[in-house]
Each structure stands twice: as structure tokens, then as C-alpha cells.
Amino acid sequence: RRVRFRSRSGTAGTVLKVGTMTSPTDVNTYSNTIDITLTTTHTEYVVPFDTYTGGNQYVAFRHGAEAAGTNIG
């Protein structure tokens, strides 16, 4: 099991967090799996979940930027 996606940021160095959640409507159930530092070029990323043993059933993406107005695409 894995998640494969392409992403980039308007500002190099922006962090995209990938994790899991118990409930897709409750941000408090988010558990981080990996932080990915993005570049300004669309890049393919693969996050493996083959060794994941937790009980969360949803994969989630979380914007890790601290600066307002930073875009992830």
C-alpha cells in the first residue's frame, strides 16, 4: 500500500505533511507519517504505507507552511 502523487510549492522549502486520520472531519485525529519538503517544480512523491500498523483508516495531507499565502499545487 502506498500513496503516489505529484506536487510543487510556490515557494521552495514549503513542507507538505502526509499522515493518517481516524475521522476525516476531525483534525484532532491527524497523525503525521512523513514531512516532505517541496520544490517549485512538479515532482512525483511516493509515501509507502506497507509497514503501517495503526488503526487510522484515512490518508491525509496537511499544509505545513507557517507563512500566509504559500501555495501548494
Short mmCIF file of N, CA, C and O in Angstrom, two decimals:
data_model
loop_
_atom_site.label_atom_id
_atom_site.label_comp_id
_atom_site.label_asym_id
_atom_site.label_seq_id
_atom_site.Cartn_x
_atom_site.Cartn_y
_atom_site.Cartn_z
N ARG A 1 0.84 -1.18 0.00
CA ARG A 1 0.00 0.00 0.00
C ARG A 1 0.88 1.24 0.00
O ARG A 1 1.89 1.29 0.70
N ARG A 2 0.47 2.21 -0.78
CA ARG A 2 1.22 3.46 -0.87
C ARG A 2 0.34 4.55 -1.47
O ARG A 2 -0.71 4.28 -2.05
N VAL A 3 0.79 5.77 -1.31
CA VAL A 3 0.14 6.91 -1.94
C VAL A 3 1.16 7.53 -2.88
O VAL A 3 2.29 7.82 -2.48
N ARG A 4 0.76 7.71 -4.14
CA ARG A 4 1.63 8.33 -5.13
C ARG A 4 0.94 9.61 -5.61
O ARG A 4 -0.24 9.59 -5.96
N PHE A 5 1.68 10.72 -5.62
CA PHE A 5 1.11 11.99 -6.04
C PHE A 5 2.21 12.91 -6.56
O PHE A 5 3.40 12.66 -6.34
N ARG A 6 1.79 13.96 -7.25
CA ARG A 6 2.71 14.99 -7.73
C ARG A 6 2.34 16.30 -7.05
O ARG A 6 1.16 16.59 -6.85
N SER A 7 3.36 17.06 -6.71
CA SER A 7 3.10 18.33 -6.04
C SER A 7 4.27 19.27 -6.25
O SER A 7 5.37 18.87 -6.64
N ARG A 8 4.00 20.55 -6.01
CA ARG A 8 5.02 21.58 -6.00
C ARG A 8 4.54 22.69 -5.11
O ARG A 8 3.39 22.72 -4.69
N SER A 9 5.41 23.64 -4.82
CA SER A 9 5.03 24.78 -4.00
C SER A 9 5.42 26.06 -4.71
O SER A 9 6.36 26.08 -5.51
N GLY A 10 4.71 27.13 -4.42
CA GLY A 10 5.08 28.44 -4.97
C GLY A 10 6.37 28.96 -4.37
O GLY A 10 7.04 29.81 -4.95
N THR A 11 6.74 28.42 -3.22
CA THR A 11 7.97 28.81 -2.52
C THR A 11 8.75 27.54 -2.18
O THR A 11 8.22 26.66 -1.50
N ALA A 12 9.99 27.45 -2.64
CA ALA A 12 10.81 26.28 -2.34
C ALA A 12 10.99 26.14 -0.83
O ALA A 12 11.13 27.12 -0.11
N GLY A 13 10.95 24.90 -0.36
CA GLY A 13 11.16 24.64 1.05
C GLY A 13 9.88 24.50 1.86
O GLY A 13 9.92 24.19 3.04
N THR A 14 8.73 24.72 1.22
CA THR A 14 7.46 24.54 1.91
C THR A 14 7.28 23.06 2.26
O THR A 14 7.61 22.19 1.47
N VAL A 15 6.76 22.80 3.44
CA VAL A 15 6.59 21.42 3.89
C VAL A 15 5.15 20.97 3.68
O VAL A 15 4.20 21.68 4.02
N LEU A 16 5.00 19.78 3.11
CA LEU A 16 3.72 19.10 3.00
C LEU A 16 3.76 17.91 3.92
O LEU A 16 4.69 17.09 3.86
N LYS A 17 2.81 17.80 4.81
CA LYS A 17 2.75 16.70 5.76
C LYS A 17 1.77 15.65 5.25
O LYS A 17 0.69 15.99 4.79
N VAL A 18 2.17 14.40 5.33
CA VAL A 18 1.32 13.29 4.93
C VAL A 18 1.16 12.39 6.14
O VAL A 18 2.14 12.03 6.80
N GLY A 19 -0.09 12.05 6.45
CA GLY A 19 -0.33 11.22 7.62
C GLY A 19 -1.63 10.47 7.50
O GLY A 19 -2.15 10.28 6.40
N THR A 20 -2.17 10.07 8.63
CA THR A 20 -3.41 9.33 8.68
C THR A 20 -4.37 9.96 9.67
O THR A 20 -3.96 10.72 10.55
N MET A 21 -5.65 9.62 9.51
CA MET A 21 -6.68 10.13 10.42
C MET A 21 -7.69 9.03 10.71
O MET A 21 -7.97 8.18 9.87
N THR A 22 -8.27 9.10 11.89
CA THR A 22 -9.36 8.21 12.25
C THR A 22 -10.66 8.72 11.66
O THR A 22 -11.49 7.96 11.18
N SER A 23 -10.82 10.05 11.68
CA SER A 23 -12.03 10.69 11.15
C SER A 23 -11.64 11.80 10.19
O SER A 23 -10.88 12.71 10.57
N PRO A 24 -12.15 11.79 8.97
CA PRO A 24 -11.78 12.84 8.01
C PRO A 24 -12.38 14.20 8.35
O PRO A 24 -11.99 15.20 7.76
N THR A 25 -13.27 14.26 9.31
CA THR A 25 -13.89 15.53 9.68
C THR A 25 -13.37 16.08 11.01
O THR A 25 -13.84 17.12 11.47
N ASP A 26 -12.41 15.39 11.63
CA ASP A 26 -11.88 15.83 12.91
C ASP A 26 -10.36 15.95 12.83
O ASP A 26 -9.64 14.97 12.89
N VAL A 27 -9.88 17.19 12.68
CA VAL A 27 -8.44 17.45 12.52
C VAL A 27 -7.62 16.92 13.70
O VAL A 27 -6.44 16.63 13.57
N ASN A 28 -8.24 16.78 14.85
CA ASN A 28 -7.54 16.30 16.04
C ASN A 28 -7.15 14.83 15.96
O ASN A 28 -6.36 14.36 16.78
N THR A 29 -7.67 14.09 14.98
CA THR A 29 -7.31 12.68 14.83
C THR A 29 -6.13 12.49 13.88
O THR A 29 -5.71 11.36 13.64
N TYR A 30 -5.57 13.59 13.37
CA TYR A 30 -4.44 13.51 12.43
C TYR A 30 -3.19 13.00 13.14
O TYR A 30 -2.83 13.46 14.22
N SER A 31 -2.49 12.06 12.51
CA SER A 31 -1.22 11.54 12.99
C SER A 31 -0.22 11.60 11.84
O SER A 31 -0.43 10.98 10.79
N ASN A 32 0.85 12.36 12.01
CA ASN A 32 1.81 12.58 10.93
C ASN A 32 2.65 11.34 10.66
O ASN A 32 3.10 10.67 11.58
N THR A 33 2.86 11.04 9.37
CA THR A 33 3.70 9.93 8.94
C THR A 33 5.03 10.43 8.41
O THR A 33 6.08 9.89 8.73
N ILE A 34 4.98 11.49 7.57
CA ILE A 34 6.20 12.00 6.95
C ILE A 34 6.02 13.47 6.58
O ILE A 34 4.93 13.92 6.27
N ASP A 35 7.12 14.21 6.65
CA ASP A 35 7.17 15.60 6.16
C ASP A 35 7.94 15.59 4.85
O ASP A 35 9.03 15.02 4.77
N ILE A 36 7.37 16.19 3.82
CA ILE A 36 8.01 16.28 2.52
C ILE A 36 8.31 17.73 2.23
O ILE A 36 7.42 18.58 2.26
N THR A 37 9.57 18.04 1.96
CA THR A 37 9.98 19.40 1.61
C THR A 37 9.83 19.57 0.10
O THR A 37 10.51 18.88 -0.67
N LEU A 38 8.94 20.45 -0.30
CA LEU A 38 8.62 20.64 -1.71
C LEU A 38 9.57 21.61 -2.40
O LEU A 38 10.19 22.46 -1.75
N THR A 39 9.65 21.48 -3.72
CA THR A 39 10.39 22.42 -4.55
C THR A 39 9.38 23.18 -5.40
O THR A 39 8.18 22.97 -5.28
N THR A 40 9.86 24.04 -6.27
CA THR A 40 8.96 24.80 -7.15
C THR A 40 8.67 24.06 -8.45
O THR A 40 7.95 24.56 -9.29
N THR A 41 9.21 22.86 -8.60
CA THR A 41 9.00 22.02 -9.78
C THR A 41 8.07 20.87 -9.41
O THR A 41 8.25 20.24 -8.36
N HIS A 42 7.07 20.59 -10.27
CA HIS A 42 6.22 19.42 -10.02
C HIS A 42 7.08 18.17 -9.93
O HIS A 42 7.86 17.88 -10.85
N THR A 43 6.94 17.46 -8.83
CA THR A 43 7.74 16.27 -8.57
C THR A 43 6.81 15.16 -8.10
O THR A 43 5.84 15.41 -7.40
N GLU A 44 7.11 13.93 -8.51
CA GLU A 44 6.32 12.80 -8.04
C GLU A 44 6.88 12.31 -6.70
O GLU A 44 8.09 12.17 -6.54
N TYR A 45 5.98 12.04 -5.77
CA TYR A 45 6.34 11.53 -4.45
C TYR A 45 5.58 10.24 -4.22
O TYR A 45 4.44 10.08 -4.66
N VAL A 46 6.20 9.32 -3.50
CA VAL A 46 5.56 8.07 -3.12
C VAL A 46 5.75 7.91 -1.62
O VAL A 46 6.87 7.96 -1.11
N VAL A 47 4.63 7.75 -0.91
CA VAL A 47 4.67 7.54 0.53
C VAL A 47 4.19 6.11 0.78
O VAL A 47 3.02 5.79 0.56
N PRO A 48 5.10 5.24 1.25
CA PRO A 48 4.70 3.84 1.48
C PRO A 48 3.95 3.69 2.80
O PRO A 48 4.27 4.33 3.80
N PHE A 49 2.93 2.86 2.78
CA PHE A 49 2.19 2.52 3.98
C PHE A 49 2.19 1.00 4.21
O PHE A 49 1.40 0.49 4.99
N ASP A 50 3.10 0.29 3.53
CA ASP A 50 3.11 -1.17 3.63
C ASP A 50 3.48 -1.67 5.02
O ASP A 50 3.12 -2.79 5.39
N THR A 51 4.16 -0.86 5.82
CA THR A 51 4.51 -1.28 7.18
C THR A 51 3.63 -0.60 8.23
O THR A 51 3.84 -0.78 9.42
N TYR A 52 2.64 0.16 7.78
CA TYR A 52 1.75 0.86 8.71
C TYR A 52 0.90 -0.15 9.48
O TYR A 52 0.26 -1.02 8.89
N THR A 53 0.87 -0.02 10.80
CA THR A 53 0.11 -0.95 11.63
C THR A 53 -0.92 -0.25 12.51
O THR A 53 -1.56 -0.89 13.33
N GLY A 54 -1.10 1.05 12.33
CA GLY A 54 -2.05 1.80 13.15
C GLY A 54 -3.48 1.55 12.75
O GLY A 54 -3.77 0.85 11.78
N GLY A 55 -4.40 2.15 13.50
CA GLY A 55 -5.81 1.94 13.26
C GLY A 55 -6.49 3.02 12.44
O GLY A 55 -7.67 2.90 12.13
N ASN A 56 -5.77 4.09 12.10
CA ASN A 56 -6.38 5.16 11.30
C ASN A 56 -6.63 4.65 9.89
O ASN A 56 -5.78 4.03 9.28
N GLN A 57 -7.81 4.95 9.35
CA GLN A 57 -8.18 4.40 8.05
C GLN A 57 -8.14 5.40 6.90
O GLN A 57 -8.35 5.02 5.75
N TYR A 58 -7.85 6.68 7.18
CA TYR A 58 -7.82 7.70 6.13
C TYR A 58 -6.42 8.27 5.98
O TYR A 58 -5.76 8.58 6.96
N VAL A 59 -5.98 8.44 4.74
CA VAL A 59 -4.73 9.13 4.44
C VAL A 59 -5.06 10.61 4.31
O VAL A 59 -6.07 10.98 3.70
N ALA A 60 -4.21 11.46 4.89
CA ALA A 60 -4.48 12.90 4.88
C ALA A 60 -3.23 13.69 4.51
O ALA A 60 -2.11 13.28 4.79
N PHE A 61 -3.47 14.84 3.86
CA PHE A 61 -2.41 15.77 3.51
C PHE A 61 -2.62 17.03 4.33
O PHE A 61 -3.75 17.51 4.44
N ARG A 62 -1.54 17.57 4.88
CA ARG A 62 -1.65 18.76 5.71
C ARG A 62 -0.61 19.78 5.27
O ARG A 62 0.56 19.45 5.09
N HIS A 63 -1.05 21.00 5.09
CA HIS A 63 -0.16 22.10 4.70
C HIS A 63 0.75 22.42 5.89
O HIS A 63 0.27 22.71 6.97
N GLY A 64 2.05 22.36 5.69
CA GLY A 64 2.99 22.60 6.77
C GLY A 64 3.59 23.99 6.78
O GLY A 64 4.44 24.29 7.62
N ALA A 65 3.16 24.86 5.86
CA ALA A 65 3.73 26.20 5.77
C ALA A 65 3.30 27.07 6.95
O ALA A 65 2.16 27.03 7.37
N GLU A 66 4.23 27.85 7.45
CA GLU A 66 3.92 28.77 8.53
C GLU A 66 3.61 30.17 7.99
O GLU A 66 2.99 30.96 8.68
N ALA A 67 4.04 30.45 6.78
CA ALA A 67 3.82 31.78 6.20
C ALA A 67 2.48 31.81 5.49
O ALA A 67 2.11 30.88 4.78
N ALA A 68 1.75 32.88 5.67
CA ALA A 68 0.45 33.05 5.00
C ALA A 68 0.69 33.23 3.50
O ALA A 68 1.67 33.84 3.09
N GLY A 69 -0.21 32.68 2.70
CA GLY A 69 -0.15 32.89 1.25
C GLY A 69 0.76 31.95 0.51
O GLY A 69 1.00 32.13 -0.67
N THR A 70 1.28 30.90 1.15
CA THR A 70 2.11 29.93 0.47
C THR A 70 1.21 28.89 -0.16
O THR A 70 0.35 28.32 0.50
N ASN A 71 1.39 28.65 -1.46
CA ASN A 71 0.53 27.73 -2.19
C ASN A 71 1.22 26.40 -2.44
O ASN A 71 2.42 26.35 -2.69
N ILE A 72 0.43 25.35 -2.41
CA ILE A 72 0.89 24.03 -2.80
C ILE A 72 0.00 23.58 -3.95
O ILE A 72 -1.21 23.70 -3.88
N GLY A 73 0.62 23.07 -5.01
CA GLY A 73 -0.15 22.63 -6.16
C GLY A 73 0.18 21.26 -6.58
O GLY A 73 1.10 20.64 -6.18
#
